[in-house]
Short mmCIF file of C-alpha atoms in Angstrom, two decimals:
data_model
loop_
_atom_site.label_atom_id
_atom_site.label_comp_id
_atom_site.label_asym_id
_atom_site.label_seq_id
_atom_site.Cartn_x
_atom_site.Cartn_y
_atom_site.Cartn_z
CA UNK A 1 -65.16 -7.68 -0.76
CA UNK A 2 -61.59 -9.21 -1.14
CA UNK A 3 -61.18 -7.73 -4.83
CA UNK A 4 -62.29 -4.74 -3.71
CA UNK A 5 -59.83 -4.04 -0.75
CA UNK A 6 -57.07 -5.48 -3.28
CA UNK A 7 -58.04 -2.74 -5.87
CA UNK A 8 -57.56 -0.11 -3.06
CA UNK A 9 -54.37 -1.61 -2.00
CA UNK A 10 -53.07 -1.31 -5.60
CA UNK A 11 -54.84 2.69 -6.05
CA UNK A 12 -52.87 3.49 -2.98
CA UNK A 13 -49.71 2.03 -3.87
CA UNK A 14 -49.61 4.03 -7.44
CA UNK A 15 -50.26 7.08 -5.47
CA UNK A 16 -47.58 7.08 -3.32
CA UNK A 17 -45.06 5.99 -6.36
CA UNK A 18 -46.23 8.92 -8.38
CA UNK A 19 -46.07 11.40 -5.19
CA UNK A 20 -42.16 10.21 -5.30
CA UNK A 21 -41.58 10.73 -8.94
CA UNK A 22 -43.29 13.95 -9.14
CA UNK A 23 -41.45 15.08 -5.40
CA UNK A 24 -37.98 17.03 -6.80
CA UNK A 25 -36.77 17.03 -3.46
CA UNK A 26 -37.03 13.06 -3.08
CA UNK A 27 -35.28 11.87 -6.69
CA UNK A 28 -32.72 15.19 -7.21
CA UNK A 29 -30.13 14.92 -4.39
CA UNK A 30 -29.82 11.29 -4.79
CA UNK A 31 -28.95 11.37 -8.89
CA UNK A 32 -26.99 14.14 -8.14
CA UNK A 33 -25.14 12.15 -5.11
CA UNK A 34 -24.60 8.75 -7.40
CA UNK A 35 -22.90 10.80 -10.42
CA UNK A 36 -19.78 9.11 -10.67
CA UNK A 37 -16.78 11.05 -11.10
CA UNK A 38 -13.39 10.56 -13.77
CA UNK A 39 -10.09 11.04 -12.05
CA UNK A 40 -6.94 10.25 -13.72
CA UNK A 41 -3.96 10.60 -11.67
CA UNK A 42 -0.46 10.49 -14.04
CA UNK A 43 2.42 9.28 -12.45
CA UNK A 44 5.96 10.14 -13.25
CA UNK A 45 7.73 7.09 -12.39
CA UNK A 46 7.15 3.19 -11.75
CA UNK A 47 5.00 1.83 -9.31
CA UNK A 48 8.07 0.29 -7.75
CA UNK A 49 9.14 3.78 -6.17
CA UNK A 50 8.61 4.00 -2.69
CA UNK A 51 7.64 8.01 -3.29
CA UNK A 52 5.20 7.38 -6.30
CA UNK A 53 3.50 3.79 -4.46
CA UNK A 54 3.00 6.69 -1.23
CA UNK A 55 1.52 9.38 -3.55
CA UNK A 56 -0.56 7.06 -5.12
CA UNK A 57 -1.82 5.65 -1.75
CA UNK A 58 -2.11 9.26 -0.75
CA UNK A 59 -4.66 10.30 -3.44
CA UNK A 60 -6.88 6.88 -3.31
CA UNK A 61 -6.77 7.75 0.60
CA UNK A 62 -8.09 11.32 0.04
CA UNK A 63 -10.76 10.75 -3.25
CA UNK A 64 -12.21 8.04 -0.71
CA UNK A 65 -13.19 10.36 1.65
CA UNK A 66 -15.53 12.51 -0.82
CA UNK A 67 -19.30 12.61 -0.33
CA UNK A 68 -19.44 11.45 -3.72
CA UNK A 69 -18.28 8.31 -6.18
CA UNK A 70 -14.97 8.72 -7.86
CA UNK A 71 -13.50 6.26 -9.99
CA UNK A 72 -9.89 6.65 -10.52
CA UNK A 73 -7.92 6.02 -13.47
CA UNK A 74 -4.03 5.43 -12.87
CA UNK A 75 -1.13 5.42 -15.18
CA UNK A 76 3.10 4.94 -14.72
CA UNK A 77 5.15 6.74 -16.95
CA UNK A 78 8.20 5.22 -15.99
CA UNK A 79 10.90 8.16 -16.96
CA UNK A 80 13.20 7.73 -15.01
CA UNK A 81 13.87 4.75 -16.77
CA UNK A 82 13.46 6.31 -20.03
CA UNK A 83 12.46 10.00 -20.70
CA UNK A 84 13.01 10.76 -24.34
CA UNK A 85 10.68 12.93 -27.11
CA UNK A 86 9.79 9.56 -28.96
CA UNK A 87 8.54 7.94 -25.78
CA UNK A 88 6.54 10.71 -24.98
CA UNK A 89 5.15 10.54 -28.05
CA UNK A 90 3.87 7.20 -27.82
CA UNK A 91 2.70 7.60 -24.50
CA UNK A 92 0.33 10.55 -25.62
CA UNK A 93 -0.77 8.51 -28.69
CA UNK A 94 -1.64 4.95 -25.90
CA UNK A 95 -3.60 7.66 -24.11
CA UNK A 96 -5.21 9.33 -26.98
CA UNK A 97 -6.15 5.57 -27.84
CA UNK A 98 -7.01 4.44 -24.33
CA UNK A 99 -9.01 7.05 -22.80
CA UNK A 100 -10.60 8.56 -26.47
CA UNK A 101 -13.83 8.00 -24.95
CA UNK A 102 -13.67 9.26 -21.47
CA UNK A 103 -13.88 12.35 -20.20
CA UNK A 104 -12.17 13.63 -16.92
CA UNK A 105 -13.32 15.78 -14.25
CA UNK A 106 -9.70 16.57 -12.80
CA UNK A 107 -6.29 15.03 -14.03
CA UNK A 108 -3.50 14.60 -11.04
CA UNK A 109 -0.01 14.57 -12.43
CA UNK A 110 2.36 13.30 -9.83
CA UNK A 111 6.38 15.13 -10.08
CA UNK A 112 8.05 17.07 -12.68
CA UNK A 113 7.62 14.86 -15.98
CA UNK A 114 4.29 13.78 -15.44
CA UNK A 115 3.24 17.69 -15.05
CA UNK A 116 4.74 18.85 -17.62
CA UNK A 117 3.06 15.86 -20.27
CA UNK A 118 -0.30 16.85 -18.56
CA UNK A 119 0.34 20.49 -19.36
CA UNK A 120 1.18 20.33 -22.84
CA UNK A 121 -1.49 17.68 -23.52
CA UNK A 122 -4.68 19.16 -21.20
CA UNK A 123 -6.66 20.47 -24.08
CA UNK A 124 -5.41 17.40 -26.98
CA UNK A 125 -5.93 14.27 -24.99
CA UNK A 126 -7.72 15.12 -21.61
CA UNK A 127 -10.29 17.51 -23.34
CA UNK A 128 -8.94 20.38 -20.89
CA UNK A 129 -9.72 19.03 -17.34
CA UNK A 130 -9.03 20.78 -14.83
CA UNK A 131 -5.24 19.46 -13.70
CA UNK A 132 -3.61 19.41 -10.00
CA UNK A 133 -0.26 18.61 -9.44
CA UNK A 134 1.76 16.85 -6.73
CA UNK A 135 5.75 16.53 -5.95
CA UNK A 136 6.77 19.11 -8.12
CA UNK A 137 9.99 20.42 -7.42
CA UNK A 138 10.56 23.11 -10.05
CA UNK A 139 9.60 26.51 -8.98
CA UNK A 140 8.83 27.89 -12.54
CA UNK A 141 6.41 25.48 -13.49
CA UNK A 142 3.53 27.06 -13.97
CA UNK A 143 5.29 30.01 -15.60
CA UNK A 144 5.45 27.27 -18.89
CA UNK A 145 1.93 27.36 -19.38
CA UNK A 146 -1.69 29.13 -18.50
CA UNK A 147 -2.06 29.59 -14.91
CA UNK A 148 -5.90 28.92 -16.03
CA UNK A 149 -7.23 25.09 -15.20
CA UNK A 150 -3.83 24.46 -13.02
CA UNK A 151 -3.30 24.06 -9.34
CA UNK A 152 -1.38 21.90 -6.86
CA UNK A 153 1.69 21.15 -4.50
CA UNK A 154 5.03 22.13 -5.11
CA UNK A 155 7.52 19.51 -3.35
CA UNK A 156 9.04 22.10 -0.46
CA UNK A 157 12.75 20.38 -0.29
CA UNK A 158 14.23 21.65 3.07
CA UNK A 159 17.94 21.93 1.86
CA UNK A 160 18.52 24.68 4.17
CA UNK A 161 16.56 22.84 6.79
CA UNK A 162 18.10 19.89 6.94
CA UNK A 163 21.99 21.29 6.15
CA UNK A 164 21.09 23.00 9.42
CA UNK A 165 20.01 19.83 10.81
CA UNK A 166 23.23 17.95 10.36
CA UNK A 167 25.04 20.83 11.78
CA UNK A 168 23.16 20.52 15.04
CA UNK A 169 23.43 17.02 15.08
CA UNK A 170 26.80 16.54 13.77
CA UNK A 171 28.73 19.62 15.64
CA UNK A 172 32.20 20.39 13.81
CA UNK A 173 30.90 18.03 10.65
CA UNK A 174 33.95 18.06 8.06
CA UNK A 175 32.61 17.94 4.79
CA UNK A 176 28.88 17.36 3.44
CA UNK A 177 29.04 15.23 0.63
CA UNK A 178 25.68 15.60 -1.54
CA UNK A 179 24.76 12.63 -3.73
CA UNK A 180 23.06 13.20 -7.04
CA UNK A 181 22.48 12.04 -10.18
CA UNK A 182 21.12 13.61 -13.70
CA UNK A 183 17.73 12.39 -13.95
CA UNK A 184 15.31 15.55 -13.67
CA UNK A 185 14.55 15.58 -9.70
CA UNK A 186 18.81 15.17 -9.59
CA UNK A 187 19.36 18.01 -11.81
CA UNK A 188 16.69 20.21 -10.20
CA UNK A 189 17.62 19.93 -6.11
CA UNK A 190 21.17 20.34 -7.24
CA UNK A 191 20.25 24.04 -8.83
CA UNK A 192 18.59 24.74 -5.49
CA UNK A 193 21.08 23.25 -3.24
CA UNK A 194 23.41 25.09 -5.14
CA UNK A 195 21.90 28.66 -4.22
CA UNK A 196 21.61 27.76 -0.47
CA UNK A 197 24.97 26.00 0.03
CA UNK A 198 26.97 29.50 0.15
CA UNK A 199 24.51 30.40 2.75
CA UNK A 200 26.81 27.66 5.20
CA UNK A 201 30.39 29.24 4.23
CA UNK A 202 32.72 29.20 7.14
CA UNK A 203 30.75 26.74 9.09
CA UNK A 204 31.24 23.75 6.66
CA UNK A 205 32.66 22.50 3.72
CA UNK A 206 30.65 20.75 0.81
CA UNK A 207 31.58 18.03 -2.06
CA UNK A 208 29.41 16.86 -4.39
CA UNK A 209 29.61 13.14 -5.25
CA UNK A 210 28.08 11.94 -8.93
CA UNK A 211 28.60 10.98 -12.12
CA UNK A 212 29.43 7.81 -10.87
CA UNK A 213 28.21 3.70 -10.81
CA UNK A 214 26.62 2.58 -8.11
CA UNK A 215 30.16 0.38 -7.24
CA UNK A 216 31.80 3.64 -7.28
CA UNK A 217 29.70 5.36 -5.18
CA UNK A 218 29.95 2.59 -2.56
CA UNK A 219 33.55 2.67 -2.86
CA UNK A 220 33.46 6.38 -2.01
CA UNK A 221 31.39 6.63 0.98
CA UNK A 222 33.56 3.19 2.49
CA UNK A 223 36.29 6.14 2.42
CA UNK A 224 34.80 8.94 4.08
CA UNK A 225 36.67 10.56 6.89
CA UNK A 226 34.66 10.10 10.39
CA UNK A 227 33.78 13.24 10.47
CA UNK A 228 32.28 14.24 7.36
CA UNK A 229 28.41 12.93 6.59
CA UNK A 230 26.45 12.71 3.20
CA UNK A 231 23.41 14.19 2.22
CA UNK A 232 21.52 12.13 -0.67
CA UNK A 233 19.88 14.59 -3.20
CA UNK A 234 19.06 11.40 -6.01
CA UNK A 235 20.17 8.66 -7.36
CA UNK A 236 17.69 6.72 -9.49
CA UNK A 237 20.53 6.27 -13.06
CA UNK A 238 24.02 5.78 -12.60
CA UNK A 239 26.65 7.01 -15.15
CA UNK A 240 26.44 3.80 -16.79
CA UNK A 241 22.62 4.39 -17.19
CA UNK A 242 21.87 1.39 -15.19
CA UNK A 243 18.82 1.80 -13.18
CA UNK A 244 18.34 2.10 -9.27
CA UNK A 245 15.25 2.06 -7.10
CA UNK A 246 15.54 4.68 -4.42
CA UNK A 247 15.33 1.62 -1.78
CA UNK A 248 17.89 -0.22 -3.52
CA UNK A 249 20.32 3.03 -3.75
CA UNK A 250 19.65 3.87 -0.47
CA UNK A 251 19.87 1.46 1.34
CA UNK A 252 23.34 0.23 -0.42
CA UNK A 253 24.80 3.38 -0.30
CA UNK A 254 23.91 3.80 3.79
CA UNK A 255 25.42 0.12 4.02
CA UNK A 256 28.56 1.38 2.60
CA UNK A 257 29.03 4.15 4.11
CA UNK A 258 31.36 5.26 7.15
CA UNK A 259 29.19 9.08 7.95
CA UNK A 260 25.53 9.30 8.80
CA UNK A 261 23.37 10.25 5.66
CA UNK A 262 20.88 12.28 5.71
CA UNK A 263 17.95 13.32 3.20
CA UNK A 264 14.86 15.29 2.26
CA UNK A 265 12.23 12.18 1.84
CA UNK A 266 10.33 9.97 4.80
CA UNK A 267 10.73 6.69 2.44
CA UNK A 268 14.56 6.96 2.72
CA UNK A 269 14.34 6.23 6.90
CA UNK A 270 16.03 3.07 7.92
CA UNK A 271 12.95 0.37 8.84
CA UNK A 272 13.55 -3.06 10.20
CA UNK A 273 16.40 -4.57 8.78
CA UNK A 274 16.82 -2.27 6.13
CA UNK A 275 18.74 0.35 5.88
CA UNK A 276 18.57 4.55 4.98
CA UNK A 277 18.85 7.88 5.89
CA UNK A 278 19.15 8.84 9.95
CA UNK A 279 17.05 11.89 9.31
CA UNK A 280 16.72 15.33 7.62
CA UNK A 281 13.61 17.47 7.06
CA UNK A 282 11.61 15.12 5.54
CA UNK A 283 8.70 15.52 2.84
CA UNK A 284 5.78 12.81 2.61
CA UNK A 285 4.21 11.69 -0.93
CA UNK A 286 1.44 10.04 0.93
CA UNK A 287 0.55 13.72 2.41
CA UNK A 288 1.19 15.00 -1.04
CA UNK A 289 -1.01 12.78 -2.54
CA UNK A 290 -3.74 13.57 -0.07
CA UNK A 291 -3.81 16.86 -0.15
CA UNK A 292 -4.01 17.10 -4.59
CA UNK A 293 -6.92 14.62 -4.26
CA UNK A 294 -8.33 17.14 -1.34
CA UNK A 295 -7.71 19.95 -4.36
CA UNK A 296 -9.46 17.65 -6.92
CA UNK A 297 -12.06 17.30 -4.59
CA UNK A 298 -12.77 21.26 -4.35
CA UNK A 299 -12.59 21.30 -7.92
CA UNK A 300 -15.26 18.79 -8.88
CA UNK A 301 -17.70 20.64 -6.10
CA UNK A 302 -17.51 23.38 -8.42
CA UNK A 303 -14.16 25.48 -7.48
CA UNK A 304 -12.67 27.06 -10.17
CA UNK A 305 -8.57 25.09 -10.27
CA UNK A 306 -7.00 28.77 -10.75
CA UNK A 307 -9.16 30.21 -7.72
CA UNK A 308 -6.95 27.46 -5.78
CA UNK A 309 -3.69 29.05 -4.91
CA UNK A 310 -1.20 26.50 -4.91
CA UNK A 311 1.06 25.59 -1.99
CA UNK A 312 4.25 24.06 -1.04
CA UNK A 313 4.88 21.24 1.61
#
């Protein structure tokens, strides 16, 4: 009697395995739930800017809210420290090397430089993933390549906005000295600050400040009339092509300085004990971050990228 209630024990266990093998609805959802995705987001700069450690934060933030894995792949180009064709070059041949055997689902390239190496290199080294960008500030960029594959976030810098800002705060403000420098995101806000600064004739009067050391630059603002204020565009390389973290530059150049200065990026605010900008219209990477990984997210649900229409915050 007790081998035979055993042997019916075992018949009905071997049933009900074989009614959950041969049950679609019961095994399909859950492979397809546990597929692990490939994300690689490209970064611009060093983790050691405030604006690319908040983008970064910004995109693990939004993959982890996904109803499904997502393993995430990150790399630091580091140009602002050094942007040339040969270290391009051996970036794309480290990646071509390092990720040979991976394939993607979406690549995320963070600012200008990073967008631009993901563009040219999509179909060589990323086997044409699907790309989103974040914290680009040039207008025209898609207009380089195929709108097919590519979405994002342009960077929306509020020159206008926050010109207008100062104004209201600063009533009667002398002059507006704007601080910049030559690496890309310098050269690229000062083209577009240049188109809206006419837009202010007759209510102020505008200087721009660069081309200079860091010492210099100090030395400058210590002399600014009451009056006036400064508006920081960039200033990662100084003319000496010594380098600058925006929370070093910052927060040296507000110390030296007689005027309130103002600028376009939440990082910049004073905190604590440390010094920055008193305001401005102010753009977030975290929120830029978040919303390409909410893109990258559409995308591996089975969006097309180009169906996508990119947007600007």
């Amino acid at each position: 009697m007790r081998q035979t209630r055993s042997l019916g024990t075992a018949s009905w266990r071997l049933l009900a395995a074989a009614l959950l093998l041969l049950s679609p609805a019961l095994w399909s959802a859950p492979a397809r739930a546990h597929h692990e995705y490939r994300v690689l987001l490209l970064n611009s700069y060093s983790h050691t800017l405030s604006w690319t450690a908040d983008i970064t934060r910004g995109v693990e933030q939004g993959l982890a809210t996904l109803d499904h894995p997502v393993r995430l792949h990150v790399e630091f180009m580091d140009t602002k420290n050094i942007y040339t064709e040969e270290y391009l070059d051996l970036l794309a041949s480290q990646y071509r090397l390092k990720y040979r055997d991976i394939r993607f689902d979406v690549i995320i390239a963070s600012d200008d430089n990073a967008a631009r190496f993901a563009l040219k290199y999509r179909a060589t080294l990323f086997g044409g993933a699907p790309m989103v960008f974040c914290g680009v500030n040039d207008a025209d960029f898609l207009q380089e390549g195929s709108r097919g594959g590519v979405t994002g976030v342009y960077e929306a810098v509020d020159i206008e906005g926050t010109i207008a800002t100062i104004l209201s705060l600063q009533p009667g403000v002398g002059t507006i000295h704007l601080i910049s420098d030559e690496t890309t995101t310098g050269r690229i806000n000062r083209a577009a600050a240049g188109a809206v600064l006419p837009r202010f004739a007759g209510h102020t009067r505008f200087a721009w400040i660069g081309e200079t050391s860091l010492p210099e630059l100090e030395a400058v603002v210590a002399a600014l009339p009451p009056e006036d204020a400064c508006l920081f565009i960039s200033y990662n390389r100084d003319r000496l092509g010594r380098w600058y973290a925006y929370d070093e530059a910052i927060e040296r150049i507000s110390r030296a300085s007689t005027v309130p200065v103002y600028g376009f990026w939440d990082f910049l605010l004073s905190r604590g004990n440390v010094l920055g900008i008193v305001g401005g219209v102010l753009a977030s990477g975290r929120h830029q971050g978040w919303l390409a990984a909410d893109m990258a997210g559409r995308i591996m649900a089975g969006e097309r990228a180009e169906s996508i229409m990119p947007v600007s915050q």
